[in-house]
Coordinates of N, CA and C in Angstrom, one line a residue:
E27 N -19.3 -9.5 47.0 CA -18.7 -9.9 45.8 C -17.6 -8.9 45.4
N28 N -16.5 -9.5 44.8 CA -15.4 -8.7 44.4 C -15.6 -8.2 43.0
D29 N -15.6 -6.9 42.8 CA -15.7 -6.4 41.4 C -14.5 -6.7 40.6
Q30 N -14.6 -7.4 39.5 CA -13.5 -7.7 38.7 C -13.8 -7.3 37.3
T31 N -12.8 -6.9 36.6 CA -12.9 -6.5 35.2 C -12.0 -7.4 34.3
L32 N -12.5 -7.6 33.1 CA -11.6 -8.4 32.2 C -11.1 -7.4 31.2
A33 N -9.8 -7.5 30.9 CA -9.2 -6.6 29.9 C -9.8 -6.9 28.5
S34 N -10.2 -5.8 27.9 CA -10.9 -5.9 26.6 C -9.8 -6.2 25.5
S35 N -10.3 -6.8 24.5 CA -9.4 -7.2 23.4 C -9.9 -6.7 22.1
P36 N -9.9 -5.4 21.9 CA -10.5 -4.8 20.6 C -9.6 -5.3 19.5
S37 N -10.3 -5.6 18.4 CA -9.6 -6.2 17.2 C -9.8 -5.4 15.9
S38 N -9.0 -5.6 15.0 CA -9.1 -5.1 13.7 C -9.1 -6.2 12.7
V39 N -9.7 -6.0 11.5 CA -9.7 -7.0 10.4 C -9.1 -6.4 9.2
F40 N -8.2 -7.2 8.5 CA -7.7 -6.8 7.3 C -8.0 -7.8 6.2
L41 N -8.1 -7.2 5.0 CA -8.4 -8.1 3.8 C -7.4 -7.6 2.7
L42 N -6.6 -8.6 2.2 CA -5.6 -8.3 1.2 C -6.2 -8.7 -0.2
V43 N -6.4 -7.8 -1.1 CA -6.9 -8.2 -2.4 C -5.6 -8.4 -3.3
L44 N -5.3 -9.7 -3.5 CA -4.1 -10.0 -4.2 C -4.0 -9.5 -5.6
R45 N -5.1 -9.5 -6.3 CA -5.2 -9.1 -7.7 C -4.7 -7.7 -7.9
S46 N -5.0 -6.8 -7.0 CA -4.7 -5.4 -7.2 C -3.7 -4.9 -6.1
H47 N -3.3 -5.8 -5.2 CA -2.4 -5.4 -4.1 C -2.9 -4.3 -3.3
R48 N -4.2 -4.4 -3.0 CA -4.9 -3.4 -2.1 C -5.2 -4.0 -0.8
L49 N -5.0 -3.3 0.3 CA -5.3 -3.7 1.6 C -6.5 -3.0 2.2
L50 N -7.5 -3.7 2.6 CA -8.7 -3.1 3.2 C -8.5 -3.4 4.7
F51 N -8.7 -2.3 5.5 CA -8.5 -2.4 6.9 C -9.7 -1.9 7.7
L52 N -10.1 -2.6 8.7 CA -11.3 -2.2 9.5 C -11.0 -2.3 10.9
A53 N -11.1 -1.2 11.6 CA -11.0 -1.2 13.1 C -12.4 -1.5 13.7
E54 N -12.6 -2.6 14.3 CA -13.9 -3.0 14.7 C -14.4 -2.2 15.9
H55 N -13.5 -1.8 16.8 CA -13.9 -1.1 18.0 C -13.0 0.0 18.3
Q56 N -13.4 0.9 19.2 CA -12.5 2.0 19.6 C -11.3 1.4 20.4
G57 N -10.1 1.9 20.1 CA -8.9 1.4 20.7 C -8.4 0.1 20.1
A58 N -8.9 -0.2 18.9 CA -8.5 -1.4 18.1 C -7.1 -1.1 17.6
P59 N -6.3 -2.2 17.3 CA -5.0 -2.1 16.7 C -5.0 -1.2 15.5
T60 N -4.0 -0.4 15.3 CA -4.0 0.6 14.2 C -3.3 -0.1 13.0
I61 N -3.4 0.6 11.9 CA -2.7 0.1 10.6 C -1.2 0.0 10.8
E62 N -0.6 0.9 11.7 CA 0.8 0.8 12.0 C 1.1 -0.4 12.8
T63 N 0.2 -0.8 13.7 CA 0.4 -2.0 14.4 C 0.4 -3.2 13.5
F64 N -0.5 -3.2 12.5 CA -0.6 -4.2 11.5 C 0.7 -4.3 10.7
K65 N 1.2 -3.2 10.3 CA 2.4 -3.1 9.5 C 3.6 -3.8 10.3
S66 N 3.7 -3.4 11.6 CA 4.8 -4.0 12.4 C 4.7 -5.5 12.5
T67 N 3.4 -5.9 12.8 CA 3.2 -7.4 12.9 C 3.5 -8.1 11.6
L68 N 3.0 -7.6 10.5 CA 3.3 -8.2 9.2 C 4.7 -8.2 8.9
G69 N 5.4 -7.2 9.3 CA 6.9 -7.1 9.0 C 7.6 -8.2 9.8
M70 N 7.2 -8.5 11.0 CA 7.8 -9.6 11.7 C 7.6 -11.0 11.1
F71 N 6.4 -11.2 10.5 CA 6.1 -12.4 9.8 C 6.9 -12.5 8.5
L72 N 7.0 -11.4 7.8 CA 7.8 -11.4 6.6 C 9.3 -11.7 6.9
K73 N 9.8 -11.2 7.9 CA 11.2 -11.4 8.3 C 11.4 -12.9 8.6
A74 N 10.5 -13.5 9.4 CA 10.6 -14.9 9.8 C 10.5 -15.8 8.6
K75 N 9.5 -15.5 7.7 CA 9.4 -16.3 6.5 C 10.6 -16.2 5.5
H76 N 11.1 -15.0 5.4 CA 12.2 -14.8 4.5 C 13.5 -15.5 5.1
K77 N 13.6 -15.5 6.3 CA 14.8 -16.2 6.9 C 14.6 -17.7 6.7
A78 N 13.4 -18.2 6.9 CA 13.2 -19.7 6.6 C 13.4 -20.0 5.2
F79 N 13.0 -19.1 4.3 CA 13.3 -19.3 2.8 C 14.7 -19.4 2.5
I80 N 15.5 -18.5 3.1 CA 17.0 -18.5 2.9 C 17.6 -19.7 3.4
E81 N 17.2 -20.2 4.6 CA 17.7 -21.4 5.2 C 17.4 -22.6 4.3
A82 N 16.3 -22.7 3.7 CA 15.9 -23.8 2.9 C 16.7 -23.8 1.6
K83 N 17.0 -22.6 1.0 CA 17.7 -22.4 -0.2 C 19.2 -22.8 0.1
R84 N 19.7 -22.6 1.3 CA 21.1 -23.0 1.6 C 21.4 -24.5 1.4
K85 N 20.3 -25.3 1.5 CA 20.5 -26.7 1.5 C 20.4 -27.2 0.0
E86 N 20.0 -26.4 -0.9 CA 19.9 -26.8 -2.3 C 21.2 -26.6 -3.1
I87 N 21.3 -27.4 -4.1 CA 22.5 -27.3 -5.0 C 22.1 -26.4 -6.2
D88 N 22.8 -25.3 -6.4 CA 22.6 -24.4 -7.5 C 22.8 -25.1 -8.8
P89 N 21.8 -25.1 -9.7 CA 21.9 -25.8 -11.0 C 23.0 -25.2 -11.9
V90 N 23.4 -24.0 -11.7 CA 24.4 -23.3 -12.5 C 25.8 -23.6 -12.0
T91 N 26.0 -23.3 -10.7 CA 27.3 -23.4 -10.1 C 27.6 -24.9 -9.6
Q92 N 26.5 -25.7 -9.5 CA 26.7 -27.0 -9.0 C 27.3 -27.1 -7.6
R93 N 26.9 -26.1 -6.8 CA 27.3 -26.1 -5.4 C 26.2 -25.4 -4.6
K94 N 26.4 -25.5 -3.3 CA 25.4 -24.8 -2.4 C 25.8 -23.3 -2.3
S95 N 24.8 -22.4 -2.3 CA 25.1 -21.0 -2.3 C 25.3 -20.5 -0.8
S96 N 26.1 -19.5 -0.7 CA 26.4 -18.9 0.6 C 25.2 -18.0 1.0
V97 N 25.1 -17.7 2.3 CA 24.1 -16.8 2.8 C 24.1 -15.5 2.1
K98 N 25.4 -15.0 2.0 CA 25.5 -13.7 1.3 C 25.0 -13.7 -0.1
E99 N 25.3 -14.7 -0.8 CA 24.9 -14.9 -2.2 C 23.4 -14.9 -2.3
L100 N 22.8 -15.7 -1.3 CA 21.3 -15.8 -1.3 C 20.6 -14.5 -1.0
Y101 N 21.2 -13.7 -0.1 CA 20.6 -12.5 0.2 C 20.7 -11.5 -0.9
E102 N 21.7 -11.6 -1.7 CA 21.9 -10.7 -2.9 C 20.9 -11.1 -4.0
R103 N 20.6 -12.4 -4.1 CA 19.6 -12.9 -5.1 C 18.2 -12.7 -4.6
F104 N 18.0 -12.9 -3.3 CA 16.7 -12.8 -2.7 C 16.7 -11.8 -1.6
P105 N 16.7 -10.5 -1.9 CA 16.8 -9.5 -0.8 C 15.6 -9.5 0.1
Y106 N 15.7 -8.9 1.2 CA 14.6 -8.9 2.2 C 13.5 -8.1 1.6
P107 N 12.2 -8.6 1.6 CA 11.1 -7.8 1.0 C 10.8 -6.6 1.8
T108 N 10.4 -5.5 1.1 CA 10.1 -4.3 1.7 C 8.5 -4.2 1.8
L109 N 8.1 -3.5 2.8 CA 6.6 -3.3 3.0 C 6.3 -1.9 3.2
K110 N 5.4 -1.4 2.4 CA 5.0 0.0 2.5 C 3.5 0.1 2.3
L111 N 2.8 0.8 3.3 CA 1.4 1.0 3.2 C 1.1 2.4 2.8
V112 N 0.5 2.7 1.7 CA 0.2 4.0 1.2 C -1.4 4.2 1.2
P113 N -1.9 5.1 2.1 CA -3.3 5.3 2.1 C -3.8 5.9 0.7
I114 N -5.0 5.4 0.3 CA -5.6 5.8 -1.0 C -6.6 7.0 -0.8
G115 N -6.5 8.0 -1.6 CA -7.4 9.1 -1.5 C -8.4 9.1 -2.6
S116 N -9.2 10.2 -2.6 CA -10.2 10.4 -3.7 C -10.2 11.9 -4.0
D117 N -11.0 12.2 -5.1 CA -11.1 13.6 -5.5 C -11.8 14.4 -4.4
A118 N -12.8 13.8 -3.7 CA -13.5 14.5 -2.7 C -12.6 14.7 -1.5
S119 N -11.9 13.7 -1.0 CA -11.1 13.9 0.2 C -9.9 14.8 -0.1
M120 N -9.4 14.8 -1.3 CA -8.3 15.7 -1.7 C -8.8 17.1 -1.7
Q121 N -10.0 17.3 -2.3 CA -10.6 18.7 -2.4 C -10.9 19.2 -1.0
K122 N -11.4 18.4 -0.1 CA -11.7 18.8 1.2 C -10.4 19.3 1.9
F123 N -9.3 18.6 1.7 CA -8.1 18.9 2.4 C -7.5 20.2 1.8
V124 N -7.5 20.3 0.5 CA -6.9 21.5 -0.1 C -7.7 22.7 0.2
S125 N -9.0 22.6 0.4 CA -9.8 23.8 0.7 C -9.4 24.4 2.1
K126 N -8.7 23.7 2.9 CA -8.2 24.3 4.1 C -7.1 25.3 3.9
F127 N -6.5 25.3 2.7 CA -5.4 26.2 2.4 C -5.8 27.5 1.9
D128 N -5.2 28.6 2.3 CA -5.3 29.8 1.7 C -4.3 29.9 0.6
K129 N -3.1 29.3 0.8 CA -2.0 29.3 -0.2 C -1.3 27.9 -0.2
V130 N -1.3 27.2 -1.3 CA -0.5 26.0 -1.4 C 0.8 26.4 -1.9
Q131 N 1.9 26.2 -1.2 CA 3.2 26.6 -1.6 C 4.1 25.5 -2.1
N132 N 3.8 24.3 -1.7 CA 4.7 23.2 -2.1 C 3.8 21.9 -2.3
I133 N 4.1 21.1 -3.3 CA 3.6 19.8 -3.4 C 4.7 18.9 -3.9
T134 N 4.8 17.7 -3.2 CA 5.8 16.8 -3.5 C 5.2 15.4 -3.8
V135 N 5.6 14.8 -4.8 CA 5.1 13.4 -5.2 C 6.3 12.5 -5.3
R136 N 6.4 11.5 -4.4 CA 7.5 10.6 -4.5 C 7.0 9.2 -5.0
L137 N 7.6 8.7 -6.0 CA 7.2 7.4 -6.6 C 7.5 6.3 -5.6
V138 N 6.5 5.4 -5.4 CA 6.7 4.3 -4.5 C 6.9 3.0 -5.3
E139 N 7.8 2.2 -4.8 CA 8.0 0.9 -5.5 C 6.8 0.1 -5.5
T140 N 6.4 -0.5 -6.7 CA 5.2 -1.2 -6.8 C 5.4 -2.7 -7.2
N141 N 4.4 -3.5 -7.1 CA 4.5 -4.9 -7.5 C 4.0 -5.1 -9.0
S142 N 4.9 -4.8 -9.9 CA 4.5 -4.9 -11.3 C 3.3 -4.2 -11.7
E143 N 3.1 -3.0 -11.2 CA 1.9 -2.2 -11.5 C 2.3 -1.0 -12.4
F144 N 1.4 -0.6 -13.3 CA 1.6 0.6 -14.1 C 0.8 1.7 -13.6
D145 N 1.2 3.0 -13.7 CA 0.5 4.1 -13.3 C -0.6 4.4 -14.3
N146 N -1.8 4.8 -13.9 CA -2.9 5.1 -14.8 C -2.6 6.5 -15.4
D147 N -2.0 7.4 -14.7 CA -1.7 8.7 -15.2 C -0.5 8.6 -16.2
A148 N -0.7 9.2 -17.4 CA 0.3 9.1 -18.5 C 1.6 9.7 -18.1
F149 N 1.6 10.9 -17.4 CA 2.8 11.6 -17.0 C 3.6 10.8 -16.0
M150 N 2.8 10.3 -15.0 CA 3.5 9.5 -13.9 C 4.0 8.2 -14.5
K151 N 3.3 7.6 -15.5 CA 3.8 6.4 -16.1 C 5.1 6.6 -16.8
G152 N 5.2 7.8 -17.5 CA 6.5 8.1 -18.1 C 7.6 8.4 -17.1
L153 N 7.2 9.1 -16.0 CA 8.2 9.4 -15.0 C 8.8 8.1 -14.4
R154 N 7.9 7.1 -14.1 CA 8.3 5.8 -13.6 C 9.2 5.1 -14.5
A155 N 8.9 5.2 -15.8 CA 9.7 4.5 -16.8 C 11.1 5.1 -16.8
S156 N 11.2 6.4 -16.7 CA 12.5 7.1 -16.6 C 13.3 6.7 -15.3
K157 N 12.5 6.5 -14.2 CA 13.1 6.1 -13.0 C 13.8 4.7 -13.2
E158 N 13.1 3.8 -13.8 CA 13.6 2.4 -14.0 C 14.7 2.4 -15.0
A159 N 14.6 3.2 -16.0 CA 15.7 3.3 -17.0 C 17.0 3.8 -16.4
L160 N 16.9 4.8 -15.5 CA 18.0 5.3 -14.8 C 18.5 4.5 -13.6
K161 N 17.7 3.5 -13.2 CA 18.0 2.7 -12.0 C 18.0 3.6 -10.8
S162 N 17.1 4.5 -10.8 CA 17.1 5.5 -9.6 C 16.4 4.8 -8.4
R163 N 17.0 5.0 -7.3 CA 16.4 4.5 -6.0 C 15.3 5.3 -5.5
S164 N 15.3 6.6 -5.9 CA 14.3 7.5 -5.4 C 14.1 8.6 -6.4
T165 N 12.8 8.8 -6.8 CA 12.4 9.8 -7.8 C 11.3 10.6 -7.2
V166 N 11.5 11.9 -7.2 CA 10.6 12.9 -6.6 C 10.2 14.0 -7.6
L167 N 8.9 14.3 -7.6 CA 8.4 15.4 -8.4 C 8.0 16.5 -7.4
R168 N 8.6 17.7 -7.6 CA 8.3 18.8 -6.6 C 7.9 20.1 -7.4
H169 N 6.8 20.8 -6.9 CA 6.4 22.1 -7.4 C 6.4 23.0 -6.2
T170 N 7.0 24.3 -6.4 CA 7.1 25.2 -5.3 C 6.8 26.6 -5.8
N171 N 6.1 27.4 -5.0 CA 5.9 28.8 -5.2 C 5.5 29.4 -3.9
N172 N 6.5 29.9 -3.2 CA 6.3 30.4 -1.8 C 5.7 31.8 -1.8
E173 N 5.8 32.5 -2.9 CA 5.3 33.9 -2.9 C 3.8 33.9 -3.2
E174 N 3.4 33.7 -4.4 CA 2.0 33.7 -4.8 C 1.2 32.5 -4.5
G175 N 2.0 31.4 -4.4 CA 1.3 30.1 -4.1 C 1.0 29.4 -5.4
L176 N 0.9 28.1 -5.4 CA 0.5 27.3 -6.6 C -1.0 27.5 -6.9
S177 N -1.4 27.2 -8.1 CA -2.8 27.2 -8.5 C -3.5 26.0 -7.8
K178 N -4.4 26.3 -6.9 CA -5.1 25.2 -6.2 C -6.0 24.4 -7.2
T179 N -6.5 25.0 -8.2 CA -7.2 24.3 -9.3 C -6.3 23.3 -10.0
A180 N -5.1 23.7 -10.3 CA -4.2 22.8 -11.0 C -3.6 21.8 -10.0
V181 N -3.5 22.1 -8.8 CA -3.0 21.2 -7.8 C -4.0 20.0 -7.7
L182 N -5.3 20.4 -7.6 CA -6.3 19.3 -7.5 C -6.3 18.5 -8.7
K183 N -6.2 19.1 -9.9 CA -6.3 18.3 -11.1 C -5.1 17.4 -11.3
Q184 N -3.9 17.8 -10.9 CA -2.7 17.0 -11.0 C -2.6 15.9 -10.0
L185 N -3.1 16.2 -8.8 CA -3.0 15.2 -7.7 C -4.2 14.2 -7.7
S186 N -5.3 14.6 -8.3 CA -6.5 13.7 -8.3 C -6.2 12.3 -8.9
A187 N -5.4 12.3 -10.0 CA -5.2 11.0 -10.6 C -4.3 10.1 -9.8
V188 N -3.3 10.7 -9.1 CA -2.3 9.9 -8.4 C -2.8 9.5 -7.0
T189 N -3.6 10.3 -6.4 CA -4.0 10.0 -5.0 C -4.9 8.8 -5.0
K190 N -5.7 8.6 -6.1 CA -6.6 7.5 -6.1 C -6.0 6.1 -6.3
Q191 N -4.7 6.1 -6.7 CA -4.0 4.9 -7.0 C -3.2 4.3 -5.8
G192 N -2.7 5.2 -5.0 CA -1.9 4.7 -3.9 C -0.5 4.3 -4.2
N193 N 0.0 4.8 -5.4 CA 1.4 4.4 -5.8 C 2.4 5.5 -5.5
H194 N 2.0 6.5 -4.8 CA 2.8 7.7 -4.6 C 2.7 8.3 -3.2
D195 N 3.8 8.7 -2.6 CA 3.8 9.5 -1.4 C 3.6 10.9 -1.7
I196 N 2.6 11.5 -1.2 CA 2.2 12.9 -1.5 C 2.3 13.8 -0.3
T197 N 2.9 14.9 -0.4 CA 3.0 15.9 0.6 C 2.5 17.3 0.1
V198 N 1.6 17.9 0.8 CA 1.1 19.2 0.4 C 1.3 20.2 1.6
S199 N 1.9 21.3 1.3 CA 2.2 22.3 2.4 C 2.0 23.7 1.9
G200 N 1.7 24.6 2.9 CA 1.5 26.0 2.6 C 1.0 26.7 3.8
K201 N 0.0 27.7 3.6 CA -0.6 28.4 4.7 C -2.1 28.2 4.7
D202 N -2.6 28.1 6.0 CA -4.1 28.0 6.1 C -4.8 29.3 6.0
L203 N -6.1 29.3 6.2 CA -6.8 30.6 6.1 C -6.5 31.6 7.2
S204 N -5.8 31.2 8.2 CA -5.4 32.1 9.3 C -3.9 32.5 9.1
G205 N -3.3 32.0 8.0 CA -1.9 32.4 7.8 C -0.9 31.5 8.5
E206 N -1.4 30.5 9.2 CA -0.5 29.5 9.9 C 0.0 28.4 8.9
K207 N 1.1 27.8 9.2 CA 1.7 26.8 8.4 C 0.7 25.5 8.4
L208 N 0.6 24.9 7.3 CA -0.3 23.7 7.2 C 0.3 22.8 6.2
S209 N 0.4 21.5 6.6 CA 0.9 20.5 5.7 C 0.2 19.2 5.9
G210 N 0.2 18.3 4.9 CA -0.5 17.0 5.1 C 0.1 16.0 4.1
T211 N -0.1 14.7 4.4 CA 0.3 13.7 3.5 C -0.9 12.8 3.1
N212 N -0.6 11.7 2.5 CA -1.7 10.7 2.1 C -2.6 10.4 3.2
E213 N -2.1 10.3 4.4 CA -2.9 10.0 5.6 C -4.0 11.0 5.9
H214 N -3.8 12.3 5.5 CA -4.7 13.3 5.7 C -5.9 13.4 4.7
F215 N -5.8 12.7 3.6 CA -6.9 12.7 2.6 C -7.2 11.3 2.1
K216 N -7.0 10.3 3.0 CA -7.4 8.9 2.7 C -8.9 8.7 2.7
V217 N -9.3 7.7 2.0 CA -10.7 7.4 1.9 C -11.1 6.5 3.1
Q218 N -12.1 6.8 3.8 CA -12.7 6.0 4.9 C -14.2 5.9 4.7
V219 N -14.6 4.6 4.8 CA -16.0 4.3 4.6 C -16.5 3.5 5.8
P220 N -17.6 4.0 6.5 CA -18.1 3.2 7.6 C -18.8 2.0 7.2
I221 N -18.7 0.9 7.9 CA -19.4 -0.4 7.7 C -20.1 -0.7 8.9
S222 N -21.4 -0.9 8.8 CA -22.3 -1.2 10.0 C -23.2 -2.4 9.7
N223 N -23.9 -2.8 10.7 CA -24.9 -3.9 10.6 C -24.4 -5.1 10.0
I224 N -23.2 -5.6 10.4 CA -22.7 -6.8 9.9 C -22.5 -7.8 11.1
S225 N -22.5 -9.1 10.8 CA -22.4 -10.1 11.9 C -21.0 -10.1 12.4
Q226 N -20.8 -11.0 13.4 CA -19.5 -11.1 14.1 C -18.7 -12.2 13.3
S227 N -19.2 -12.8 12.3 CA -18.5 -13.7 11.5 C -17.4 -13.0 10.6
T228 N -16.1 -13.5 10.8 CA -15.0 -12.9 10.0 C -15.3 -13.0 8.5
K229 N -15.9 -14.0 8.1 CA -16.2 -14.2 6.7 C -17.2 -13.2 6.2
D230 N -18.2 -12.9 7.0 CA -19.2 -11.9 6.6 C -18.6 -10.5 6.6
I231 N -17.7 -10.2 7.6 CA -17.0 -8.9 7.7 C -16.2 -8.7 6.5
G232 N -15.4 -9.8 6.1 CA -14.6 -9.7 4.9 C -15.4 -9.4 3.6
R233 N -16.5 -10.1 3.5 CA -17.4 -9.9 2.4 C -17.9 -8.5 2.3
A234 N -18.3 -7.9 3.5 CA -18.8 -6.6 3.5 C -17.7 -5.6 3.2
M235 N -16.5 -5.8 3.6 CA -15.3 -5.0 3.3 C -15.1 -5.0 1.8
Y236 N -15.1 -6.2 1.2 CA -14.8 -6.3 -0.2 C -15.9 -5.7 -1.1
D237 N -17.2 -5.8 -0.6 CA -18.3 -5.2 -1.4 C -18.2 -3.7 -1.3
S238 N -17.7 -3.2 -0.2 CA -17.5 -1.7 -0.1 C -16.4 -1.2 -1.0
F239 N -15.4 -2.0 -1.1 CA -14.2 -1.7 -2.0 C -14.7 -1.7 -3.4
R240 N -15.5 -2.7 -3.8 CA -16.0 -2.8 -5.2 C -16.9 -1.6 -5.5
G241 N -17.6 -1.2 -4.5 CA -18.5 0.0 -4.7 C -17.7 1.2 -5.0
L242 N -16.6 1.4 -4.3 CA -15.7 2.6 -4.5 C -15.1 2.5 -5.9
L243 N -14.8 1.3 -6.3 CA -14.2 1.2 -7.7 C -15.3 1.5 -8.7
K244 N -16.5 1.0 -8.5 CA -17.6 1.1 -9.5 C -18.0 2.6 -9.6
S245 N -18.0 3.3 -8.5 CA -18.3 4.7 -8.5 C -17.2 5.6 -8.9
K246 N -16.0 5.0 -9.2 CA -14.8 5.7 -9.6 C -14.2 6.6 -8.5
I247 N -14.6 6.4 -7.3 CA -14.0 7.2 -6.2 C -12.5 6.8 -6.0
I248 N -12.2 5.6 -6.2 CA -10.8 5.2 -6.2 C -10.5 4.4 -7.5
A249 N -9.2 4.1 -7.8 CA -8.9 3.4 -9.1 C -7.8 2.5 -8.8
V250 N -7.8 1.4 -9.5 CA -6.6 0.4 -9.4 C -6.2 0.1 -10.8
P251 N -4.9 -0.1 -11.1 CA -4.5 -0.4 -12.4 C -4.8 -1.9 -12.7
E252 N -4.8 -2.2 -14.0 CA -5.0 -3.6 -14.4 C -3.7 -4.4 -14.0
P253 N -3.9 -5.6 -13.4 CA -2.7 -6.4 -13.0 C -1.9 -6.8 -14.3
Q254 N -0.6 -6.9 -14.1 CA 0.3 -7.2 -15.2 C 0.4 -8.8 -15.3
A255 N 0.9 -9.2 -16.4 CA 1.0 -10.7 -16.7 C 1.8 -11.4 -15.6
E256 N 2.8 -10.8 -15.1 CA 3.7 -11.4 -14.1 C 2.9 -11.6 -12.8
S257 N 2.1 -10.6 -12.4 CA 1.2 -10.8 -11.2 C 0.2 -11.9 -11.4
L258 N -0.5 -11.9 -12.6 CA -1.5 -12.9 -12.9 C -0.9 -14.3 -12.8
N259 N 0.3 -14.5 -13.4 CA 0.9 -15.8 -13.4 C 1.2 -16.3 -11.9
K260 N 1.6 -15.3 -11.1 CA 1.9 -15.7 -9.7 C 0.6 -16.1 -9.0
L261 N -0.5 -15.4 -9.3 CA -1.8 -15.7 -8.7 C -2.3 -17.1 -9.1
R262 N -2.0 -17.4 -10.4 CA -2.4 -18.7 -10.9 C -1.6 -19.8 -10.2
Q263 N -0.3 -19.5 -9.9 CA 0.5 -20.5 -9.2 C 0.0 -20.7 -7.8
I264 N -0.4 -19.6 -7.1 CA -0.9 -19.7 -5.7 C -2.2 -20.5 -5.7
S265 N -3.1 -20.2 -6.7 CA -4.4 -20.9 -6.8 C -4.2 -22.4 -7.0
T266 N -3.2 -22.8 -7.9 CA -2.9 -24.2 -8.2 C -2.4 -24.9 -7.0
Q267 N -1.5 -24.2 -6.3 CA -0.9 -24.8 -5.1 C -1.9 -25.1 -4.0
N268 N -2.8 -24.1 -3.8 CA -3.9 -24.2 -2.8 C -4.9 -25.4 -3.2
A269 N -5.1 -25.5 -4.5 CA -6.0 -26.6 -4.9 C -5.4 -28.0 -4.7
Q270 N -4.1 -28.0 -4.7 CA -3.4 -29.3 -4.6 C -3.2 -29.7 -3.1
R271 N -3.4 -28.8 -2.2 CA -3.3 -29.1 -0.8 C -4.4 -30.0 -0.3
P272 N -4.0 -31.0 0.5 CA -5.1 -31.9 1.0 C -6.0 -31.2 1.9
K273 N -7.3 -31.4 1.8 CA -8.3 -30.8 2.6 C -8.4 -31.4 4.0
A274 N -8.6 -30.6 5.0 CA -8.8 -31.1 6.3 C -10.1 -31.8 6.5
D275 N -10.2 -32.9 7.3 CA -11.4 -33.6 7.5 C -12.4 -32.8 8.3

């Protein structure tokens, strides 16, 4: 007999919670596609769908100008959608990471563009309002003390509110307990929860992922802002459109 092997196809499962714009990601096996692979794949689909959308719009008569719009005009009205995945942290994961520092010298918080979301933290909410009023493309909050180091207690207090939301790019840097340079981002203090004893049914896996997500919310390990009216209206439109689609036999 000839020994033959079949190439394995490890898979990952993702679940997008539209109401809160939160992505749940599960790597089913070792060597499964990563979140970055998912981002690249989704980016390709978004690009293809956006191109098809623009092509369809080119055939329509603009009700205001009474003519067909050019590709340039359409891209200005409907720019290419951006995709950014920000890992969500927790008080415990942030505390565990900061405990590795002997001295925290710098923290940087960059506001991420959101889908009609408000920040739960009052200070960040005000900062985002200022960003929008100024029409700023990039807004960054930075604290630095290279000599004595920042107060780790204050660092934890200020970052705990924002890391649980996932609306900010966070960078923490300084010196570890051995005096060596140490730095980390959202990826280093993200929340990870094991899921076991579930069937191979994608539906069951999705249900288990969502139950785990709700458990994190209920225990206040993570937080999500209440959806705004604009987002809720879009969800109602999607629900109505799906209800009107003919069902397969």
